[in-house]
mmCIF file with all atom_site columns, C-alpha atoms in Angstrom:
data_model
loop_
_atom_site.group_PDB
_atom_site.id
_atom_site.type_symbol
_atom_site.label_atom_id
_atom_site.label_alt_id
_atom_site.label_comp_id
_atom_site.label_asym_id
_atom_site.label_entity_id
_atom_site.label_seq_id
_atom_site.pdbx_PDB_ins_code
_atom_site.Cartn_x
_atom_site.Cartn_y
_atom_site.Cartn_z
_atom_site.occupancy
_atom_site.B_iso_or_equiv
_atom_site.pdbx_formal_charge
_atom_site.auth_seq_id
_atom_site.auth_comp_id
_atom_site.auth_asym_id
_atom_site.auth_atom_id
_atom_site.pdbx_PDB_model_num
ATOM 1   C CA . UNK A 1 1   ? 32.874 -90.556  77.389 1.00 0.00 ? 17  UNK A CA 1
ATOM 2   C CA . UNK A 1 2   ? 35.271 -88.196  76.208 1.00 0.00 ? 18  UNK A CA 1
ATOM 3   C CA . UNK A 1 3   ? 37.906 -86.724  78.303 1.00 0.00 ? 19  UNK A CA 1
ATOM 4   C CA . UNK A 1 4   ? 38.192 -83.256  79.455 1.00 0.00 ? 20  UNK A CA 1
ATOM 5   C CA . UNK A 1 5   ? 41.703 -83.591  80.107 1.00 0.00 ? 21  UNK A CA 1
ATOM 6   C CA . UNK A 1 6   ? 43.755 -81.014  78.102 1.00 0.00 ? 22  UNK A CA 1
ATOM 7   C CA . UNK A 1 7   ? 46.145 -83.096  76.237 1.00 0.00 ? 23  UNK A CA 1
ATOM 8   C CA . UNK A 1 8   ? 49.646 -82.060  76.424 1.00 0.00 ? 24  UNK A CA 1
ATOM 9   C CA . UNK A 1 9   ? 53.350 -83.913  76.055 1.00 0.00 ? 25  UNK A CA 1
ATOM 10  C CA . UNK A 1 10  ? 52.818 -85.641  78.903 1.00 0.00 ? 26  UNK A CA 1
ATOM 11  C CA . UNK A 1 11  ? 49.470 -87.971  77.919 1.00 0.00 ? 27  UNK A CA 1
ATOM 12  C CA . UNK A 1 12  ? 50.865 -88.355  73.865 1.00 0.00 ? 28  UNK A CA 1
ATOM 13  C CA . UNK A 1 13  ? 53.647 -89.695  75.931 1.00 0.00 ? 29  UNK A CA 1
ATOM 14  C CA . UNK A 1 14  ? 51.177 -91.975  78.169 1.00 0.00 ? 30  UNK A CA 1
ATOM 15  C CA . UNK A 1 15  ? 49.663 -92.834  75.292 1.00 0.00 ? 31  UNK A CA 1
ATOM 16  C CA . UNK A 1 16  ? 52.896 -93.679  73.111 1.00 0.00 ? 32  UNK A CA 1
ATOM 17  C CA . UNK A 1 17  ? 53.212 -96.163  76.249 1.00 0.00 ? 33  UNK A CA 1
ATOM 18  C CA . UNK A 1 18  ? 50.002 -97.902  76.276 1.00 0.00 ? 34  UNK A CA 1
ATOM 19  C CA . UNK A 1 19  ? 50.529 -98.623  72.431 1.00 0.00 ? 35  UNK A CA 1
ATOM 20  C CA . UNK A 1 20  ? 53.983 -100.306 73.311 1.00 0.00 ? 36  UNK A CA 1
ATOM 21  C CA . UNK A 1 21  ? 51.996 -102.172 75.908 1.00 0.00 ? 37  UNK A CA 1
ATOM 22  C CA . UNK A 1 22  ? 49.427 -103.221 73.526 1.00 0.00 ? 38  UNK A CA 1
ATOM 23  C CA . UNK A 1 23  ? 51.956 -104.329 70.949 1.00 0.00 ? 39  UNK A CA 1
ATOM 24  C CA . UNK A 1 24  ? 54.447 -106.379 73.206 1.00 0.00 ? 40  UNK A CA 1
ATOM 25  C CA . UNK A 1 25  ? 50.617 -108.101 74.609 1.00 0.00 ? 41  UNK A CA 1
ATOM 26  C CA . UNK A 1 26  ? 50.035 -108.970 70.973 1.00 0.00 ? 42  UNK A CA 1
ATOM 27  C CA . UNK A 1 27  ? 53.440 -109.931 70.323 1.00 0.00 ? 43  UNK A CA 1
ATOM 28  C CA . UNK A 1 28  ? 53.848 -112.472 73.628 1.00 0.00 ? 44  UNK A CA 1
ATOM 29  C CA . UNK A 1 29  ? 50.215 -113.708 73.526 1.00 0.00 ? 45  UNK A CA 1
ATOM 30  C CA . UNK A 1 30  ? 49.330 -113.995 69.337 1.00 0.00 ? 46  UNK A CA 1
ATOM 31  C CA . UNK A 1 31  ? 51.532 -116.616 67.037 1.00 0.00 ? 47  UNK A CA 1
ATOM 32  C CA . UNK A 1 32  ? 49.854 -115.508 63.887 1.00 0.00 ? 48  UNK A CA 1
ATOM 33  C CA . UNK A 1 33  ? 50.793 -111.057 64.488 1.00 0.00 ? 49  UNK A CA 1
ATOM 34  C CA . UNK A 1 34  ? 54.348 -112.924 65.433 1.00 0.00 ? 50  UNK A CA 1
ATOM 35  C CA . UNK A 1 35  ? 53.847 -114.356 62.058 1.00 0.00 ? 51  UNK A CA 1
ATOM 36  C CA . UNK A 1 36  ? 53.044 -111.148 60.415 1.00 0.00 ? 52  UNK A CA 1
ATOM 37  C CA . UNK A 1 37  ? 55.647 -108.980 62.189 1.00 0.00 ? 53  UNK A CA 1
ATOM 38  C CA . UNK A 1 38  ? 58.315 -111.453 60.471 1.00 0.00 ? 54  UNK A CA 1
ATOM 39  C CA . UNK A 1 39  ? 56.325 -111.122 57.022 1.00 0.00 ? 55  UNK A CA 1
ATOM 40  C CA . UNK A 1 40  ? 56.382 -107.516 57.437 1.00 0.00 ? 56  UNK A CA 1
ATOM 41  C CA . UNK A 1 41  ? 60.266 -107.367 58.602 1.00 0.00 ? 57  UNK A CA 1
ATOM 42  C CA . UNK A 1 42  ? 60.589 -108.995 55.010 1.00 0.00 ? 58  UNK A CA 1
ATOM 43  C CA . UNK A 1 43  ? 58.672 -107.197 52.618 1.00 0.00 ? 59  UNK A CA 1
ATOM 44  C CA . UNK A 1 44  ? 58.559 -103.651 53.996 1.00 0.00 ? 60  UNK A CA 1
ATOM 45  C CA . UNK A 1 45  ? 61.956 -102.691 53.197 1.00 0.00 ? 61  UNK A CA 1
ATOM 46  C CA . UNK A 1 46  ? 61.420 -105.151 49.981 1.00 0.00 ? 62  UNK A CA 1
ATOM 47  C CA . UNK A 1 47  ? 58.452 -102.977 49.255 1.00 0.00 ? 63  UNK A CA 1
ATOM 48  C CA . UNK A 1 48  ? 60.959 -100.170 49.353 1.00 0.00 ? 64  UNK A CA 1
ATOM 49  C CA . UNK A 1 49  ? 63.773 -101.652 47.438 1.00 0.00 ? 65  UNK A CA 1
ATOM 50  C CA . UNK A 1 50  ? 61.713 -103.139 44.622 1.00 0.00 ? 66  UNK A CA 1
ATOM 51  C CA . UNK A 1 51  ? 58.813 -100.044 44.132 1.00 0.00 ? 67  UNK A CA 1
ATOM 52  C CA . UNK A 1 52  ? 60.158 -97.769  41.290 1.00 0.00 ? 68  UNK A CA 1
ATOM 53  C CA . UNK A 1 53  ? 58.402 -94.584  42.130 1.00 0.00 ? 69  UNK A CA 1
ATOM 54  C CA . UNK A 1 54  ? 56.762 -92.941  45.123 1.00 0.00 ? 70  UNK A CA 1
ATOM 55  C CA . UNK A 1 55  ? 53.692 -94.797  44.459 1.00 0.00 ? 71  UNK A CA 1
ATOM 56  C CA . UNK A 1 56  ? 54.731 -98.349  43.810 1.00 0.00 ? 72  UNK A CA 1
ATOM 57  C CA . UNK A 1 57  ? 57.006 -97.880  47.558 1.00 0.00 ? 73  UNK A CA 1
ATOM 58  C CA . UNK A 1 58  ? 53.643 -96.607  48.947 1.00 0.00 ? 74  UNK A CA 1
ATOM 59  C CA . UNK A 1 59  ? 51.353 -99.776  47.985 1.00 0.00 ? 75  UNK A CA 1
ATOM 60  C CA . UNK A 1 60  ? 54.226 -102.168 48.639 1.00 0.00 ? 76  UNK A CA 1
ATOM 61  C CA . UNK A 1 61  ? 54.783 -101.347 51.910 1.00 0.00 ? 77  UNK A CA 1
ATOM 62  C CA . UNK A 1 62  ? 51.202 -99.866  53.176 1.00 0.00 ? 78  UNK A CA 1
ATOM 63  C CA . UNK A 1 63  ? 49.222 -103.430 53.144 1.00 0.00 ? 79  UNK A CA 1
ATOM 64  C CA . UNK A 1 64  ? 52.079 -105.312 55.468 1.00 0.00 ? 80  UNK A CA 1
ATOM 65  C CA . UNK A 1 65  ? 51.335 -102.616 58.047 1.00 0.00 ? 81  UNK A CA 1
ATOM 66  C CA . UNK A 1 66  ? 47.883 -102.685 57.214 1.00 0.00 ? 82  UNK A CA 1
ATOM 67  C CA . UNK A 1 67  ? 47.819 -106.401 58.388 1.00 0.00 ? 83  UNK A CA 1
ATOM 68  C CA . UNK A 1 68  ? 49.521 -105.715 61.613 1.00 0.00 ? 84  UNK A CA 1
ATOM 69  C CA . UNK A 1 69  ? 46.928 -103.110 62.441 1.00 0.00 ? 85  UNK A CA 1
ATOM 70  C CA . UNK A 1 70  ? 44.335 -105.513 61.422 1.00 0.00 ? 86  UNK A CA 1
ATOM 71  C CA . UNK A 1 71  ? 45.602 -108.250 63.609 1.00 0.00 ? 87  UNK A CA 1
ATOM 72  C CA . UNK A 1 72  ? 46.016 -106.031 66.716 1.00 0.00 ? 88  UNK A CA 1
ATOM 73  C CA . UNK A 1 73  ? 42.140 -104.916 66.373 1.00 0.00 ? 89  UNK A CA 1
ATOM 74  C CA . UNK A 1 74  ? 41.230 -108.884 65.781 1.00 0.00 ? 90  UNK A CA 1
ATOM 75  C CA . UNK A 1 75  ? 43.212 -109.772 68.378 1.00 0.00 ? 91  UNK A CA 1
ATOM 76  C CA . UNK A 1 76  ? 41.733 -107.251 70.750 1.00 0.00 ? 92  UNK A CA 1
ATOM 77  C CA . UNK A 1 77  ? 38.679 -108.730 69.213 1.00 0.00 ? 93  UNK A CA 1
ATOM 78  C CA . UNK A 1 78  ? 38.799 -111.913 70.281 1.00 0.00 ? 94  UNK A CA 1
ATOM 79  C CA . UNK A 1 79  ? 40.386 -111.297 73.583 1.00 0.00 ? 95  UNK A CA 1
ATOM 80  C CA . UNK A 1 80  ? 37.263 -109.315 75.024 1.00 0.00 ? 96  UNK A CA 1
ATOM 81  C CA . UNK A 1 81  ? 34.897 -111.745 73.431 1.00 0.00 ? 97  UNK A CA 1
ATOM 82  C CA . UNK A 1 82  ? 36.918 -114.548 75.407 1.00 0.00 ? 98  UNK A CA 1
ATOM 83  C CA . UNK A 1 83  ? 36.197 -112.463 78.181 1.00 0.00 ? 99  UNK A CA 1
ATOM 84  C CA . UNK A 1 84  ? 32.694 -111.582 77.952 1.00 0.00 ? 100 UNK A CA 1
ATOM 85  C CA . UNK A 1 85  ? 31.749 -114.767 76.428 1.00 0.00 ? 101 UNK A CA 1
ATOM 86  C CA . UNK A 1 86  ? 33.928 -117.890 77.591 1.00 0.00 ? 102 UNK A CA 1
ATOM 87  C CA . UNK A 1 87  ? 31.815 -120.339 76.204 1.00 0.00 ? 103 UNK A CA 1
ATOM 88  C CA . UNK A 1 88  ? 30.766 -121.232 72.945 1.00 0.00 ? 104 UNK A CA 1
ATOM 89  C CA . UNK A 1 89  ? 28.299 -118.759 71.706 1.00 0.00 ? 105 UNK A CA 1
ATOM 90  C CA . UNK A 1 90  ? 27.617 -118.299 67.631 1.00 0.00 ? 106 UNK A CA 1
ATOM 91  C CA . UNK A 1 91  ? 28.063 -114.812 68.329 1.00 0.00 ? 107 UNK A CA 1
ATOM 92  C CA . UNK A 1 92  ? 31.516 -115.071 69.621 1.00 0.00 ? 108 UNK A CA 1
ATOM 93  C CA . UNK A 1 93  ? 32.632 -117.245 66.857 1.00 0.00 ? 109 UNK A CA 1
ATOM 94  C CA . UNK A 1 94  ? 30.926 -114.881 64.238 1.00 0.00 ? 110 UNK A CA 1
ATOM 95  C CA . UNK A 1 95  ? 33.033 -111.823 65.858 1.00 0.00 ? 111 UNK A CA 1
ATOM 96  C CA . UNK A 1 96  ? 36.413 -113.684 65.885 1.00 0.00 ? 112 UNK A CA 1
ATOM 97  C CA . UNK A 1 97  ? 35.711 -115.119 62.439 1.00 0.00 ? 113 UNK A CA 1
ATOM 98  C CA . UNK A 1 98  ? 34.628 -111.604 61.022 1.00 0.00 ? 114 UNK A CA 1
ATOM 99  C CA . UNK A 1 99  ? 37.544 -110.023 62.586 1.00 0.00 ? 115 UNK A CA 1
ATOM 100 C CA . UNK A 1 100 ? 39.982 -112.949 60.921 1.00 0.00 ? 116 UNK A CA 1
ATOM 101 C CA . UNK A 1 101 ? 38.190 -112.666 57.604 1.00 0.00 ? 117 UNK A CA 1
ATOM 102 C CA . UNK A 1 102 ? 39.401 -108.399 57.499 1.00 0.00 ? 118 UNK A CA 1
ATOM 103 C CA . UNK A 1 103 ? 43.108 -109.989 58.398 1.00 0.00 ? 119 UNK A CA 1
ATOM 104 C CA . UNK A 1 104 ? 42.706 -112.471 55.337 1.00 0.00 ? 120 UNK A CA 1
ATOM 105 C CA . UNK A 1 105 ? 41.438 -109.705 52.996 1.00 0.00 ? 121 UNK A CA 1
ATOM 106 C CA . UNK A 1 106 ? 44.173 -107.569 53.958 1.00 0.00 ? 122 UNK A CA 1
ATOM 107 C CA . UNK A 1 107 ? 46.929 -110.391 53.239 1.00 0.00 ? 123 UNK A CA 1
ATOM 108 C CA . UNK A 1 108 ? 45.168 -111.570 50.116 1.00 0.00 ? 124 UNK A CA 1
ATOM 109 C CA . UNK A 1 109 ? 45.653 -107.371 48.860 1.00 0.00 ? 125 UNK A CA 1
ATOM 110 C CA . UNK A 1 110 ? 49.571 -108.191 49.763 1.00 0.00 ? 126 UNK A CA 1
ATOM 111 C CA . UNK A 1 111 ? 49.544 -110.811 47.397 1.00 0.00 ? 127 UNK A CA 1
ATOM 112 C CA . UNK A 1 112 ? 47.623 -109.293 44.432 1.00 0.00 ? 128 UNK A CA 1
ATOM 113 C CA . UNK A 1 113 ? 49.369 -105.107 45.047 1.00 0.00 ? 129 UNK A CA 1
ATOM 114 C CA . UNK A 1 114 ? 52.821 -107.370 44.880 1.00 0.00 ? 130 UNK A CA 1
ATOM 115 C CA . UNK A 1 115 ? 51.413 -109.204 42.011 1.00 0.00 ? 131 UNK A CA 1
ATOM 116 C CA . UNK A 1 116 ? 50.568 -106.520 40.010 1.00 0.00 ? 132 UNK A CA 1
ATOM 117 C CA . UNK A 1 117 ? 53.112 -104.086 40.587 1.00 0.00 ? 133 UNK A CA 1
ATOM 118 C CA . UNK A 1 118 ? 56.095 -106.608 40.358 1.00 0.00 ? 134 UNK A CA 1
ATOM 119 C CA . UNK A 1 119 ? 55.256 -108.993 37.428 1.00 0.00 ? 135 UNK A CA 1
ATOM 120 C CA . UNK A 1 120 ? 55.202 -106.252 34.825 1.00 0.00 ? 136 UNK A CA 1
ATOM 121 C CA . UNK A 1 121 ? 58.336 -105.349 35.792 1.00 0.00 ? 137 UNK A CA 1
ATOM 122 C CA . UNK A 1 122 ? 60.078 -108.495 35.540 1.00 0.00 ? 138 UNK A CA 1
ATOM 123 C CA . UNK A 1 123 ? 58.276 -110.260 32.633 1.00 0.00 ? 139 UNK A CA 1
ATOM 124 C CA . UNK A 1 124 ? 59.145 -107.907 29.992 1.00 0.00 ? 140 UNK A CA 1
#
């Protein structure tokens, strides 16, 4: 239901803190978004270093964040299917695997944006 609530500096501020909550959750509680927060420590300000022009920077760095954003909604994912669903169900697996598989496609676009921007530049 949406709120009624006039929105104001006070809840952008409430909700700047729930996002810091959510991250620090998904930081403590998720090895692979630890995993991708180093990846993206590296190759964001790679992306920036090594993209020659506005729109080499932009792809470079885009897809790291991409996957952290990715990982926070499969995390998030998985966690209320853990609650709703503590046992095995196919379902369950099927969301958690879906929600992996849009992390994977998101890391395999790191690998082929990095791959074709950067190669041309250093095999001529």
């Amino acid at each position: 239901m949406a709120s009624t609530i006039p929105r104001g500096p006070r809840q952008v501020f409430s909700a700047f803190q729930w996002s810091m909550k959510g991250l620090k959750a998904c930081y403590q509680h998720e090895a692979s978004f630890r995993l991708e927060v180093y990846l993206a420590v590296i190759l964001v300000p790679l992306g920036f270093w090594l993209g020659q022009g506005g729109v080499e920077k932009i792809l470079l760095v885009t897809f790291p964040i991409l996957v952290l954003a990715a990982e926070l909604l499969n995390s998030a994912i998985e966690a209320v299917v853990d609650l709703v669903s503590p046992e095995f169900h196919e379902l369950a697996g099927r969301a958690k695997d879906m929600g992996s598989a849009a992390v994977f496609f998101l890391l395999l676009m790191i690998g082929v944006s990095w791959a074709l921007i950067l190669i041309p530049h250093y095999t001529h």
